[in-house]
Amino acid sequence: MPINAYTGLMGSGKSFECVVSVIVPAVAKGRRVVTNVDGIDSDAIRAYINEKQGIALEKLGEVVLPKRRRFQG
């Protein structure tokens, strides 16, 4: 299982590139994707793939956000 890191300046398109090149294709293949992309919506991605590629919703993977803990220091 690879771990991809996208780096660059703020506003340079890192999140967009990650969603278009990694997340959407993986979900279309039925994979579960764990990401920390802020504001990502698994249902919207699945609906987009269903509409554009015609893949049944039950065959699609999902996008999961890790639980965030607040550290007190």
mmCIF file of C-alpha atoms in Angstrom:
data_model
loop_
_atom_site.group_PDB
_atom_site.id
_atom_site.type_symbol
_atom_site.label_atom_id
_atom_site.label_comp_id
_atom_site.label_asym_id
_atom_site.label_seq_id
_atom_site.Cartn_x
_atom_site.Cartn_y
_atom_site.Cartn_z
ATOM 1 C CA MET A 1 0.000 0.000 0.000
ATOM 2 C CA PRO A 2 1.726 3.189 -1.137
ATOM 3 C CA ILE A 3 1.652 6.454 0.728
ATOM 4 C CA ASN A 4 1.663 9.512 -1.510
ATOM 5 C CA ALA A 5 2.768 12.941 -0.307
ATOM 6 C CA TYR A 6 1.904 16.052 -2.308
ATOM 7 C CA THR A 7 3.957 19.102 -1.427
ATOM 8 C CA GLY A 8 4.046 22.662 -2.698
ATOM 9 C CA LEU A 9 3.018 26.226 -2.056
ATOM 10 C CA MET A 10 -0.446 27.116 -0.795
ATOM 11 C CA GLY A 11 -2.878 27.387 -3.684
ATOM 12 C CA SER A 12 -0.704 25.465 -6.132
ATOM 13 C CA GLY A 13 -3.293 22.715 -6.722
ATOM 14 C CA LYS A 14 -2.058 19.929 -4.444
ATOM 15 C CA SER A 15 -5.531 18.964 -3.224
ATOM 16 C CA PHE A 16 -7.026 19.159 -6.717
ATOM 17 C CA GLU A 17 -4.282 16.971 -8.178
ATOM 18 C CA CYS A 18 -4.666 14.439 -5.391
ATOM 19 C CA VAL A 19 -8.436 14.186 -5.837
ATOM 20 C CA VAL A 20 -8.301 13.961 -9.643
ATOM 21 C CA SER A 21 -5.271 11.679 -10.007
ATOM 22 C CA VAL A 22 -5.458 9.463 -6.927
ATOM 23 C CA ILE A 23 -8.739 9.542 -5.018
ATOM 24 C CA VAL A 24 -11.319 9.410 -7.827
ATOM 25 C CA PRO A 25 -9.575 6.570 -9.732
ATOM 26 C CA ALA A 26 -9.101 4.548 -6.526
ATOM 27 C CA VAL A 27 -12.735 4.918 -5.458
ATOM 28 C CA ALA A 28 -13.821 3.973 -8.992
ATOM 29 C CA LYS A 29 -11.832 0.731 -8.604
ATOM 30 C CA GLY A 30 -13.658 -0.082 -5.368
ATOM 31 C CA ARG A 31 -10.866 0.888 -3.009
ATOM 32 C CA ARG A 32 -11.114 2.497 0.406
ATOM 33 C CA VAL A 33 -9.130 5.747 0.519
ATOM 34 C CA VAL A 34 -7.968 7.371 3.748
ATOM 35 C CA THR A 35 -7.124 11.047 3.272
ATOM 36 C CA ASN A 36 -6.772 14.260 5.232
ATOM 37 C CA VAL A 37 -7.959 16.512 2.388
ATOM 38 C CA ASP A 38 -10.106 19.082 4.197
ATOM 39 C CA GLY A 39 -13.755 19.236 3.148
ATOM 40 C CA ILE A 40 -13.735 16.100 1.000
ATOM 41 C CA ASP A 41 -17.174 14.500 0.578
ATOM 42 C CA SER A 42 -17.228 10.741 -0.053
ATOM 43 C CA ASP A 43 -20.871 10.757 -1.164
ATOM 44 C CA ALA A 44 -20.241 13.544 -3.693
ATOM 45 C CA ILE A 45 -17.240 11.707 -5.147
ATOM 46 C CA ARG A 46 -19.222 8.466 -5.417
ATOM 47 C CA ALA A 47 -22.152 10.283 -7.086
ATOM 48 C CA TYR A 48 -19.759 11.970 -9.537
ATOM 49 C CA ILE A 49 -18.173 8.644 -10.518
ATOM 50 C CA ASN A 50 -21.594 7.012 -10.833
ATOM 51 C CA GLU A 51 -22.821 9.798 -13.113
ATOM 52 C CA LYS A 52 -19.696 10.252 -15.261
ATOM 53 C CA GLN A 53 -18.449 6.653 -15.502
ATOM 54 C CA GLY A 54 -21.698 4.741 -14.998
ATOM 55 C CA ILE A 55 -20.281 2.501 -12.266
ATOM 56 C CA ALA A 56 -22.908 1.221 -9.820
ATOM 57 C CA LEU A 57 -22.695 2.775 -6.354
ATOM 58 C CA GLU A 58 -22.377 -0.623 -4.657
ATOM 59 C CA LYS A 59 -19.195 -1.337 -6.655
ATOM 60 C CA LEU A 60 -17.486 1.905 -5.631
ATOM 61 C CA GLY A 61 -15.033 2.347 -2.787
ATOM 62 C CA GLU A 62 -15.235 5.023 -0.140
ATOM 63 C CA VAL A 63 -13.286 7.990 1.189
ATOM 64 C CA VAL A 64 -12.518 8.024 4.901
ATOM 65 C CA LEU A 65 -11.164 10.883 6.993
ATOM 66 C CA PRO A 66 -8.995 9.918 9.975
ATOM 67 C CA LYS A 67 -10.274 10.949 13.374
ATOM 68 C CA ARG A 68 -8.427 13.986 14.607
ATOM 69 C CA ARG A 69 -7.338 14.307 18.186
ATOM 70 C CA ARG A 70 -6.669 17.559 19.930
ATOM 71 C CA PHE A 71 -3.468 17.578 21.871
ATOM 72 C CA GLN A 72 -3.100 19.713 24.921
ATOM 73 C CA GLY A 73 0.378 20.945 25.547
#
